[in-house]
Short mmCIF file of C-alpha atoms and ligand atoms in Angstrom, two decimals:
data_model
loop_
_atom_site.label_atom_id
_atom_site.label_comp_id
_atom_site.label_asym_id
_atom_site.label_seq_id
_atom_site.Cartn_x
_atom_site.Cartn_y
_atom_site.Cartn_z
CA MET A 17 0.77 1.50 18.63
CA GLU A 18 3.29 2.06 16.33
CA LEU A 19 3.43 -1.17 14.39
CA LEU A 20 -0.17 -0.49 13.98
CA LYS A 21 -0.02 3.17 12.61
CA GLN A 22 2.41 2.20 10.30
CA ARG A 23 0.38 -0.59 8.69
CA ILE A 24 -2.56 1.64 8.36
CA LEU A 25 -0.62 4.40 6.69
CA ARG A 26 0.85 1.48 4.28
CA ASP A 27 -2.32 -0.30 3.65
CA GLY A 28 -5.22 1.70 4.67
CA VAL A 29 -7.72 3.00 2.09
CA VAL A 30 -10.03 6.21 2.78
CA LYS A 31 -13.23 5.65 1.45
CA PRO A 32 -16.28 8.29 1.05
CA GLY A 33 -18.27 8.63 4.14
CA ASN A 34 -15.58 8.76 6.36
CA VAL A 35 -14.77 4.85 6.26
CA LEU A 36 -11.54 3.71 6.48
CA LYS A 37 -11.07 0.30 4.68
CA VAL A 38 -8.56 -2.06 6.28
CA ASP A 39 -9.34 -5.19 4.78
CA SER A 40 -6.16 -6.30 3.90
CA PHE A 41 -4.66 -6.83 7.35
CA LEU A 42 -7.93 -6.40 9.81
CA ASN A 43 -11.19 -7.00 8.39
CA HIS A 44 -11.27 -9.52 5.40
CA GLN A 45 -8.25 -10.90 5.23
CA MET A 46 -6.15 -10.78 8.71
CA ASP A 47 -2.78 -10.57 9.42
CA ILE A 48 -2.35 -12.74 12.54
CA ASP A 49 1.25 -11.92 13.50
CA LEU A 50 -0.05 -8.19 13.42
CA ILE A 51 -3.12 -9.17 15.62
CA ASN A 52 -0.99 -11.19 17.81
CA GLU A 53 0.80 -7.91 18.64
CA ILE A 54 -2.73 -6.33 19.05
CA GLY A 55 -3.61 -8.86 21.70
CA LYS A 56 -0.44 -8.45 23.42
CA GLU A 57 -0.90 -4.67 23.78
CA PHE A 58 -4.57 -4.84 24.88
CA LYS A 59 -3.28 -7.38 27.63
CA ARG A 60 -0.49 -4.85 28.59
CA ARG A 61 -2.79 -1.95 28.47
CA PHE A 62 -5.55 -3.65 30.76
CA SER A 63 -3.01 -5.75 33.03
CA GLY A 64 -4.24 -5.82 36.62
CA CYS A 65 -7.79 -5.88 35.39
CA PRO A 66 -9.54 -9.23 36.52
CA VAL A 67 -11.25 -9.72 33.40
CA THR A 68 -13.18 -13.00 33.17
CA LYS A 69 -14.70 -13.00 29.68
CA ILE A 70 -13.77 -10.75 26.39
CA LEU A 71 -17.32 -9.23 24.98
CA THR A 72 -17.65 -8.38 21.28
CA ILE A 73 -19.91 -8.02 18.39
CA GLU A 74 -19.92 -10.26 15.37
CA ALA A 75 -18.37 -10.01 12.56
CA SER A 76 -15.21 -8.20 12.49
CA GLY A 77 -14.67 -8.36 16.45
CA ILE A 78 -14.86 -11.97 16.75
CA GLY A 79 -11.31 -12.86 15.26
CA ILE A 80 -9.63 -9.64 17.22
CA ALA A 81 -11.29 -10.88 20.48
CA CYS A 82 -10.23 -14.58 20.07
CA ILE A 83 -6.54 -13.88 19.44
CA THR A 84 -6.44 -11.31 22.53
CA ALA A 85 -8.35 -13.66 24.77
CA GLN A 86 -5.30 -15.83 24.17
CA TYR A 87 -3.57 -13.50 26.50
CA PHE A 88 -6.26 -13.32 29.11
CA HIS A 89 -7.04 -16.89 29.14
CA VAL A 90 -10.52 -16.18 29.45
CA PRO A 91 -13.60 -16.90 26.91
CA VAL A 92 -14.57 -14.74 24.45
CA VAL A 93 -18.61 -14.57 23.96
CA PHE A 94 -19.92 -12.38 20.93
CA ALA A 95 -23.41 -10.55 20.87
CA LYS A 96 -25.20 -11.80 17.68
CA LYS A 97 -27.34 -9.79 15.44
CA ALA A 98 -30.51 -11.05 15.56
CA GLN A 99 -32.91 -11.66 12.68
CA SER A 100 -36.19 -11.88 15.01
CA ILE A 101 -35.72 -11.74 18.76
CA ASN A 102 -37.31 -14.61 20.99
CA LEU A 103 -38.99 -13.12 23.99
CA ASP A 104 -38.56 -15.75 26.23
CA GLY A 105 -36.34 -13.88 28.63
CA ASP A 106 -33.21 -16.20 28.20
CA VAL A 107 -31.27 -13.69 26.23
CA TYR A 108 -30.02 -9.85 26.95
CA THR A 109 -31.24 -7.66 23.88
CA THR A 110 -30.02 -4.18 22.65
CA LYS A 111 -30.13 -2.34 19.21
CA VAL A 112 -27.32 -1.38 17.48
CA GLU A 113 -27.30 1.19 14.32
CA SER A 114 -24.45 -0.05 12.00
CA PHE A 115 -21.88 2.44 10.97
CA THR A 116 -21.03 0.93 7.53
CA HIS A 117 -24.58 -0.62 6.65
CA LYS A 118 -26.72 2.51 8.06
CA LYS A 119 -29.20 -0.17 9.54
CA VAL A 120 -30.53 -0.82 13.06
CA TYR A 121 -29.85 -4.45 14.26
CA ASP A 122 -31.34 -6.29 16.84
CA VAL A 123 -28.20 -7.79 18.96
CA ILE A 124 -29.05 -10.76 21.38
CA LEU A 125 -26.50 -12.31 23.93
CA SER A 126 -27.60 -15.62 25.71
CA LYS A 127 -28.00 -15.01 29.64
CA LYS A 128 -26.08 -18.14 29.99
CA TYR A 129 -22.76 -16.73 29.03
CA LEU A 130 -22.48 -13.35 30.83
CA THR A 131 -23.59 -13.02 34.67
CA ALA A 132 -23.19 -10.71 37.39
CA ASP A 133 -20.25 -12.89 38.47
CA ASP A 134 -18.35 -11.58 35.16
CA HIS A 135 -15.65 -8.99 34.74
CA VAL A 136 -15.60 -7.87 31.12
CA LEU A 137 -13.53 -6.30 28.74
CA LEU A 138 -15.10 -5.06 25.32
CA ILE A 139 -13.07 -5.68 22.12
CA ASP A 140 -14.26 -4.26 18.90
CA ASP A 141 -12.03 -3.18 15.35
CA PHE A 142 -13.57 0.48 15.23
CA LEU A 143 -15.01 2.87 17.37
CA ALA A 144 -16.89 5.88 15.39
CA ASN A 145 -19.92 7.25 16.51
CA GLY A 146 -19.93 4.78 19.58
CA CYS A 147 -22.99 2.92 18.75
CA ALA A 148 -21.89 -0.29 18.52
CA LEU A 149 -19.79 -0.33 22.19
CA LEU A 150 -22.92 1.67 23.69
CA GLY A 151 -24.85 -1.81 22.43
CA LEU A 152 -22.48 -3.94 24.41
CA ILE A 153 -22.47 -1.82 27.38
CA ASP A 154 -26.12 -1.84 27.56
CA ILE A 155 -26.06 -5.93 27.77
CA VAL A 156 -23.20 -5.77 30.18
CA LYS A 157 -25.52 -3.42 32.29
CA GLU A 158 -28.50 -5.59 32.07
CA SER A 159 -26.55 -8.90 33.17
CA GLY A 160 -25.18 -7.09 36.40
CA ALA A 161 -21.39 -7.79 35.37
CA VAL A 162 -18.52 -5.36 35.76
CA LEU A 163 -17.25 -3.56 32.87
CA GLU A 164 -13.69 -3.50 33.24
CA GLY A 165 -13.13 -1.53 30.22
CA ALA A 166 -13.05 -1.36 26.35
CA GLY A 167 -10.06 -2.06 23.83
CA ILE A 168 -10.59 -0.72 20.31
CA VAL A 169 -8.20 -1.24 17.30
CA ILE A 170 -8.96 2.18 15.32
CA GLU A 171 -10.46 4.83 16.71
CA LYS A 172 -11.98 7.75 14.43
CA GLY A 173 -11.31 10.61 16.81
CA PHE A 174 -12.94 13.01 15.05
CA GLN A 175 -16.26 11.01 15.39
CA SER A 176 -18.08 11.31 18.79
CA GLY A 177 -18.15 7.94 20.28
CA GLY A 178 -14.37 8.27 21.82
CA ARG A 179 -15.72 11.05 23.67
CA THR A 180 -19.27 9.79 24.80
CA ILE A 181 -17.49 6.30 25.99
CA ARG A 182 -14.73 8.54 28.06
CA GLU A 183 -17.30 10.67 29.44
CA MET A 184 -18.93 7.60 30.85
CA GLY A 185 -16.18 7.18 32.70
CA ILE A 186 -15.08 4.00 31.20
CA HIS A 187 -11.56 2.84 30.82
CA LEU A 188 -11.35 3.21 26.98
CA GLU A 189 -7.88 2.26 24.96
CA SER A 190 -7.46 2.67 21.47
CA LEU A 191 -4.45 1.68 19.92
CA ALA A 192 -4.73 4.12 17.17
CA ILE A 193 -6.53 7.38 17.29
CA ILE A 194 -7.20 9.15 13.58
CA ASP A 195 -7.80 12.76 14.04
CA SER A 196 -8.27 13.54 10.68
CA MET A 197 -8.21 11.53 7.09
CA THR A 198 -8.69 12.45 3.54
CA GLU A 199 -8.02 9.74 0.63
CA SER A 200 -4.36 11.50 0.59
CA SER A 201 -3.73 12.28 4.27
CA LEU A 202 -4.27 10.53 7.50
CA VAL A 203 -2.98 12.27 10.81
CA PHE A 204 -2.67 10.33 14.01
CA ARG A 205 -3.52 11.57 17.39
CA GLN A 206 -0.18 11.70 19.57
CA THR A 207 -0.81 10.06 22.76
CA ASP A 208 1.44 8.68 26.01
CA THR A 209 1.33 5.40 25.15
CA PRO A 210 3.54 4.52 21.99
P1 5GP B 177 -19.70 2.67 15.51
O1 5GP B 177 -21.06 2.03 16.31
O2 5GP B 177 -18.80 3.35 16.67
O3 5GP B 177 -20.68 4.15 15.02
O4 5GP B 177 -19.16 2.19 14.55
C1 5GP B 177 -18.28 1.00 15.04
C2 5GP B 177 -18.73 -0.61 14.02
O5 5GP B 177 -18.83 0.13 12.55
C3 5GP B 177 -17.35 -1.10 14.19
O6 5GP B 177 -17.80 -2.27 14.63
C4 5GP B 177 -16.86 -1.30 12.60
O7 5GP B 177 -17.48 -2.71 11.96
C5 5GP B 177 -17.70 -0.06 11.79
N1 5GP B 177 -17.01 0.92 11.42
C6 5GP B 177 -16.82 1.85 11.59
N2 5GP B 177 -16.27 3.01 10.92
C7 5GP B 177 -15.49 2.01 10.32
C8 5GP B 177 -14.65 2.34 9.30
O8 5GP B 177 -14.06 3.29 8.92
N3 5GP B 177 -13.85 1.35 8.47
C9 5GP B 177 -14.44 -0.25 8.89
N4 5GP B 177 -14.15 -1.19 8.40
N5 5GP B 177 -15.55 -0.44 9.84
C10 5GP B 177 -15.83 0.71 10.34
#
């Protein structure tokens, strides 16, 4: 997605540890006009998929998922990072290792909000090693819902997540794939889709 790539080039800041900061338009301050275009693009790429629910993980996926959901006209449900897990069986649970904080979180989702009748589109801001998406995929499997695919705003193609998810046969759409980045240069993968 050209608009997004131009914005990353203009305002993205590469930090040590392979972290790209996009706080000025995506992760802290949010440029809603840009995110509207992102939502429309996800709708275009998953048109024809009978999505009934958008699933994301707190915190930075939520805003993007909500704006995207306006184009699908379906609810958003987000997996919560739990302090402690209650084991009375009313929640799906999984573990996710945070790329940016290097911590393992328990993640929960109420069984009320995802069932075997659902067709799920996963949305997140970044794909790095894939832990967040794999956690969400676990939850979808537990629920018996159908996974329609995953939409990612920025994939860091030099990390393993994208390959892992594609090798699982999952329909993955990343709007910008970065093949390499340093403080002074950032190279995008050339893809068929603009
Ligand atoms: P993964 O689980 O794929 O290793 O990492 C994905 C999660 O880590 C995303 O939900 C995102 O919040 C965070 N993340 C991974 N890489 C980056 C990055 O370069 N910049 C920012 N801002 N967040 C990242």
